[in-house]
């Protein structure tokens, strides 16, 4: 669905999306990596379990909430990818760990 512009010199980092290894462009956000991987939805809503995917890509809609490196409720569109990052789908409401 989404593709990066062709650039053979672009650096990449290795991330794991829902258990599957993926090479994401360095400097991209976790939400961009999820869209590039086509691994959607990113989360489901707490009340109706409706699927959601990144929409605004600027921290406004909260439709990109994901578990990143074990921390739930992370706005994936505001978190840059890092080597070894683990990004997981979030189902329903998840209480933040103290
Ligand atoms: S995509 Fe809207 S807050 Fe992240």
mmCIF file with all atom_site columns, C-alpha atoms and ligand atoms in Angstrom:
data_model
loop_
_atom_site.group_PDB
_atom_site.id
_atom_site.type_symbol
_atom_site.label_atom_id
_atom_site.label_alt_id
_atom_site.label_comp_id
_atom_site.label_asym_id
_atom_site.label_entity_id
_atom_site.label_seq_id
_atom_site.pdbx_PDB_ins_code
_atom_site.Cartn_x
_atom_site.Cartn_y
_atom_site.Cartn_z
_atom_site.occupancy
_atom_site.B_iso_or_equiv
_atom_site.pdbx_formal_charge
_atom_site.auth_seq_id
_atom_site.auth_comp_id
_atom_site.auth_asym_id
_atom_site.auth_atom_id
_atom_site.pdbx_PDB_model_num
ATOM   1   C  CA  . UNK A 1 1  ? 0.000   0.000   0.000  1.00 0.00 ? 1  UNK A CA  1
ATOM   2   C  CA  . UNK A 1 2  ? 2.689   2.506   1.038  1.00 0.00 ? 2  UNK A CA  1
ATOM   3   C  CA  . UNK A 1 3  ? 6.150   2.668   -0.531 1.00 0.00 ? 3  UNK A CA  1
ATOM   4   C  CA  . UNK A 1 4  ? 9.233   4.756   0.076  1.00 0.00 ? 4  UNK A CA  1
ATOM   5   C  CA  . UNK A 1 5  ? 10.749  6.790   -2.715 1.00 0.00 ? 5  UNK A CA  1
ATOM   6   C  CA  . UNK A 1 6  ? 13.563  4.897   -4.457 1.00 0.00 ? 6  UNK A CA  1
ATOM   7   C  CA  . UNK A 1 7  ? 16.895  5.649   -2.753 1.00 0.00 ? 7  UNK A CA  1
ATOM   8   C  CA  . UNK A 1 8  ? 19.497  2.896   -2.755 1.00 0.00 ? 8  UNK A CA  1
ATOM   9   C  CA  . UNK A 1 9  ? 21.731  4.840   -0.359 1.00 0.00 ? 9  UNK A CA  1
ATOM   10  C  CA  . UNK A 1 10 ? 19.124  5.171   2.376  1.00 0.00 ? 10 UNK A CA  1
ATOM   11  C  CA  . UNK A 1 11 ? 20.105  3.609   5.714  1.00 0.00 ? 11 UNK A CA  1
ATOM   12  C  CA  . UNK A 1 12 ? 17.774  1.148   7.385  1.00 0.00 ? 12 UNK A CA  1
ATOM   13  C  CA  . UNK A 1 13 ? 17.314  -0.262  10.861 1.00 0.00 ? 13 UNK A CA  1
ATOM   14  C  CA  . UNK A 1 14 ? 16.044  -3.693  11.894 1.00 0.00 ? 14 UNK A CA  1
ATOM   15  C  CA  . UNK A 1 15 ? 12.799  -3.696  13.844 1.00 0.00 ? 15 UNK A CA  1
ATOM   16  C  CA  . UNK A 1 16 ? 10.325  -6.437  14.763 1.00 0.00 ? 16 UNK A CA  1
ATOM   17  C  CA  . UNK A 1 17 ? 6.669   -5.771  13.986 1.00 0.00 ? 17 UNK A CA  1
ATOM   18  C  CA  . UNK A 1 18 ? 4.230   -8.172  15.645 1.00 0.00 ? 18 UNK A CA  1
ATOM   19  C  CA  . UNK A 1 19 ? 6.975   -10.795 15.726 1.00 0.00 ? 19 UNK A CA  1
ATOM   20  C  CA  . UNK A 1 20 ? 8.069   -10.368 12.114 1.00 0.00 ? 20 UNK A CA  1
ATOM   21  C  CA  . UNK A 1 21 ? 11.465  -8.818  11.284 1.00 0.00 ? 21 UNK A CA  1
ATOM   22  C  CA  . UNK A 1 22 ? 11.275  -5.699  9.113  1.00 0.00 ? 22 UNK A CA  1
ATOM   23  C  CA  . UNK A 1 23 ? 13.880  -3.271  7.745  1.00 0.00 ? 23 UNK A CA  1
ATOM   24  C  CA  . UNK A 1 24 ? 12.607  0.267   8.277  1.00 0.00 ? 24 UNK A CA  1
ATOM   25  C  CA  . UNK A 1 25 ? 14.128  3.435   6.854  1.00 0.00 ? 25 UNK A CA  1
ATOM   26  C  CA  . UNK A 1 26 ? 16.387  5.106   9.408  1.00 0.00 ? 26 UNK A CA  1
ATOM   27  C  CA  . UNK A 1 27 ? 14.723  8.224   10.737 1.00 0.00 ? 27 UNK A CA  1
ATOM   28  C  CA  . UNK A 1 28 ? 11.205  6.984   10.017 1.00 0.00 ? 28 UNK A CA  1
ATOM   29  C  CA  . UNK A 1 29 ? 8.645   6.790   12.785 1.00 0.00 ? 29 UNK A CA  1
ATOM   30  C  CA  . UNK A 1 30 ? 7.265   3.529   14.140 1.00 0.00 ? 30 UNK A CA  1
ATOM   31  C  CA  . UNK A 1 31 ? 3.918   4.427   12.531 1.00 0.00 ? 31 UNK A CA  1
ATOM   32  C  CA  . UNK A 1 32 ? 5.591   4.864   9.141  1.00 0.00 ? 32 UNK A CA  1
ATOM   33  C  CA  . UNK A 1 33 ? 7.269   1.475   9.592  1.00 0.00 ? 33 UNK A CA  1
ATOM   34  C  CA  . UNK A 1 34 ? 3.890   -0.100  10.370 1.00 0.00 ? 34 UNK A CA  1
ATOM   35  C  CA  . UNK A 1 35 ? 2.360   1.434   7.252  1.00 0.00 ? 35 UNK A CA  1
ATOM   36  C  CA  . UNK A 1 36 ? 5.301   0.354   5.090  1.00 0.00 ? 36 UNK A CA  1
ATOM   37  C  CA  . UNK A 1 37 ? 5.078   -3.169  6.490  1.00 0.00 ? 37 UNK A CA  1
ATOM   38  C  CA  . UNK A 1 38 ? 1.340   -3.161  5.785  1.00 0.00 ? 38 UNK A CA  1
ATOM   39  C  CA  . UNK A 1 39 ? 0.759   -4.695  9.200  1.00 0.00 ? 39 UNK A CA  1
ATOM   40  C  CA  . UNK A 1 40 ? -2.590  -3.138  10.064 1.00 0.00 ? 40 UNK A CA  1
ATOM   41  C  CA  . UNK A 1 41 ? -4.571  -2.416  12.144 1.00 0.00 ? 41 UNK A CA  1
ATOM   42  C  CA  . UNK A 1 42 ? -2.167  -0.906  14.642 1.00 0.00 ? 42 UNK A CA  1
ATOM   43  C  CA  . UNK A 1 43 ? -4.671  -1.144  17.464 1.00 0.00 ? 43 UNK A CA  1
ATOM   44  C  CA  . UNK A 1 44 ? -8.305  -1.861  18.298 1.00 0.00 ? 44 UNK A CA  1
ATOM   45  C  CA  . UNK A 1 45 ? -10.561 0.393   20.324 1.00 0.00 ? 45 UNK A CA  1
ATOM   46  C  CA  . UNK A 1 46 ? -11.433 -0.420  23.960 1.00 0.00 ? 46 UNK A CA  1
ATOM   47  C  CA  . UNK A 1 47 ? -15.241 -0.266  23.592 1.00 0.00 ? 47 UNK A CA  1
ATOM   48  C  CA  . UNK A 1 48 ? -16.111 -1.774  20.211 1.00 0.00 ? 48 UNK A CA  1
ATOM   49  C  CA  . UNK A 1 49 ? -12.823 -3.470  19.279 1.00 0.00 ? 49 UNK A CA  1
ATOM   50  C  CA  . UNK A 1 50 ? -12.822 -1.438  16.028 1.00 0.00 ? 50 UNK A CA  1
ATOM   51  C  CA  . UNK A 1 51 ? -9.596  -1.516  14.015 1.00 0.00 ? 51 UNK A CA  1
ATOM   52  C  CA  . UNK A 1 52 ? -7.493  1.647   13.812 1.00 0.00 ? 52 UNK A CA  1
ATOM   53  C  CA  . UNK A 1 53 ? -4.452  2.739   11.817 1.00 0.00 ? 53 UNK A CA  1
ATOM   54  C  CA  . UNK A 1 54 ? -2.239  5.838   11.835 1.00 0.00 ? 54 UNK A CA  1
ATOM   55  C  CA  . UNK A 1 55 ? -4.151  8.774   10.408 1.00 0.00 ? 55 UNK A CA  1
ATOM   56  C  CA  . UNK A 1 56 ? -2.763  12.214  11.202 1.00 0.00 ? 56 UNK A CA  1
ATOM   57  C  CA  . UNK A 1 57 ? 0.925   11.225  11.610 1.00 0.00 ? 57 UNK A CA  1
ATOM   58  C  CA  . UNK A 1 58 ? 1.472   14.238  13.863 1.00 0.00 ? 58 UNK A CA  1
ATOM   59  C  CA  . UNK A 1 59 ? 0.314   13.269  17.344 1.00 0.00 ? 59 UNK A CA  1
ATOM   60  C  CA  . UNK A 1 60 ? -3.288  14.467  17.226 1.00 0.00 ? 60 UNK A CA  1
ATOM   61  C  CA  . UNK A 1 61 ? -5.639  11.529  16.552 1.00 0.00 ? 61 UNK A CA  1
ATOM   62  C  CA  . UNK A 1 62 ? -4.160  8.802   18.808 1.00 0.00 ? 62 UNK A CA  1
ATOM   63  C  CA  . UNK A 1 63 ? -5.144  6.141   16.272 1.00 0.00 ? 63 UNK A CA  1
ATOM   64  C  CA  . UNK A 1 64 ? -1.546  4.934   16.175 1.00 0.00 ? 64 UNK A CA  1
ATOM   65  C  CA  . UNK A 1 65 ? -1.272  3.777   19.797 1.00 0.00 ? 65 UNK A CA  1
ATOM   66  C  CA  . UNK A 1 66 ? 0.971   0.727   19.936 1.00 0.00 ? 66 UNK A CA  1
ATOM   67  C  CA  . UNK A 1 67 ? 3.129   -1.209  22.325 1.00 0.00 ? 67 UNK A CA  1
ATOM   68  C  CA  . UNK A 1 68 ? 6.717   -0.224  21.660 1.00 0.00 ? 68 UNK A CA  1
ATOM   69  C  CA  . UNK A 1 69 ? 9.538   -2.053  23.405 1.00 0.00 ? 69 UNK A CA  1
ATOM   70  C  CA  . UNK A 1 70 ? 7.064   -3.309  26.005 1.00 0.00 ? 70 UNK A CA  1
ATOM   71  C  CA  . UNK A 1 71 ? 5.541   0.091   26.787 1.00 0.00 ? 71 UNK A CA  1
ATOM   72  C  CA  . UNK A 1 72 ? 1.818   0.324   25.860 1.00 0.00 ? 72 UNK A CA  1
ATOM   73  C  CA  . UNK A 1 73 ? -0.055  3.412   24.636 1.00 0.00 ? 73 UNK A CA  1
ATOM   74  C  CA  . UNK A 1 74 ? 2.862   4.862   22.677 1.00 0.00 ? 74 UNK A CA  1
ATOM   75  C  CA  . UNK A 1 75 ? 1.999   7.244   19.855 1.00 0.00 ? 75 UNK A CA  1
ATOM   76  C  CA  . UNK A 1 76 ? 3.837   5.421   17.102 1.00 0.00 ? 76 UNK A CA  1
ATOM   77  C  CA  . UNK A 1 77 ? 3.811   8.490   14.851 1.00 0.00 ? 77 UNK A CA  1
ATOM   78  C  CA  . UNK A 1 78 ? 6.000   10.368  17.332 1.00 0.00 ? 78 UNK A CA  1
ATOM   79  C  CA  . UNK A 1 79 ? 8.550   7.626   18.035 1.00 0.00 ? 79 UNK A CA  1
ATOM   80  C  CA  . UNK A 1 80 ? 11.495  7.238   15.648 1.00 0.00 ? 80 UNK A CA  1
ATOM   81  C  CA  . UNK A 1 81 ? 12.511  3.675   14.862 1.00 0.00 ? 81 UNK A CA  1
ATOM   82  C  CA  . UNK A 1 82 ? 15.647  2.335   16.497 1.00 0.00 ? 82 UNK A CA  1
ATOM   83  C  CA  . UNK A 1 83 ? 17.732  -0.777  15.934 1.00 0.00 ? 83 UNK A CA  1
ATOM   84  C  CA  . UNK A 1 84 ? 16.025  -3.786  17.537 1.00 0.00 ? 84 UNK A CA  1
ATOM   85  C  CA  . UNK A 1 85 ? 12.801  -1.936  18.343 1.00 0.00 ? 85 UNK A CA  1
ATOM   86  C  CA  . UNK A 1 86 ? 9.822   -4.201  18.941 1.00 0.00 ? 86 UNK A CA  1
ATOM   87  C  CA  . UNK A 1 87 ? 6.462   -2.812  17.816 1.00 0.00 ? 87 UNK A CA  1
ATOM   88  C  CA  . UNK A 1 88 ? 3.322   -4.733  18.709 1.00 0.00 ? 88 UNK A CA  1
ATOM   89  C  CA  . UNK A 1 89 ? -0.369  -4.338  18.009 1.00 0.00 ? 89 UNK A CA  1
ATOM   90  C  CA  . UNK A 1 90 ? -2.412  -3.069  20.944 1.00 0.00 ? 90 UNK A CA  1
ATOM   91  C  CA  . UNK A 1 91 ? -5.792  -4.638  21.549 1.00 0.00 ? 91 UNK A CA  1
ATOM   92  C  CA  . UNK A 1 92 ? -8.500  -2.617  23.312 1.00 0.00 ? 92 UNK A CA  1
ATOM   93  C  CA  . UNK A 1 93 ? -7.750  -0.497  26.321 1.00 0.00 ? 93 UNK A CA  1
ATOM   94  C  CA  . UNK A 1 94 ? -4.420  -1.056  27.967 1.00 0.00 ? 94 UNK A CA  1
ATOM   95  C  CA  . UNK A 1 95 ? -3.554  0.446   31.326 1.00 0.00 ? 95 UNK A CA  1
ATOM   96  C  CA  . UNK A 1 96 ? -0.189  2.156   31.406 1.00 0.00 ? 96 UNK A CA  1
ATOM   97  C  CA  . UNK A 1 97 ? 2.266   0.438   33.700 1.00 0.00 ? 97 UNK A CA  1
ATOM   98  C  CA  . UNK A 1 98 ? 3.275   2.552   36.707 1.00 0.00 ? 98 UNK A CA  1
HETATM 99  S  S1  . LIG B 2 .  ? -1.281  8.989   13.720 1.00 0.00 ? 1  LIG B S1  1
HETATM 100 FE FE1 . LIG B 2 .  ? -2.498  10.438  14.773 1.00 0.00 ? 1  LIG B FE1 1
HETATM 101 S  S2  . LIG B 2 .  ? -1.604  10.550  16.743 1.00 0.00 ? 1  LIG B S2  1
HETATM 102 FE FE2 . LIG B 2 .  ? -0.319  9.188   15.660 1.00 0.00 ? 1  LIG B FE2 1
#
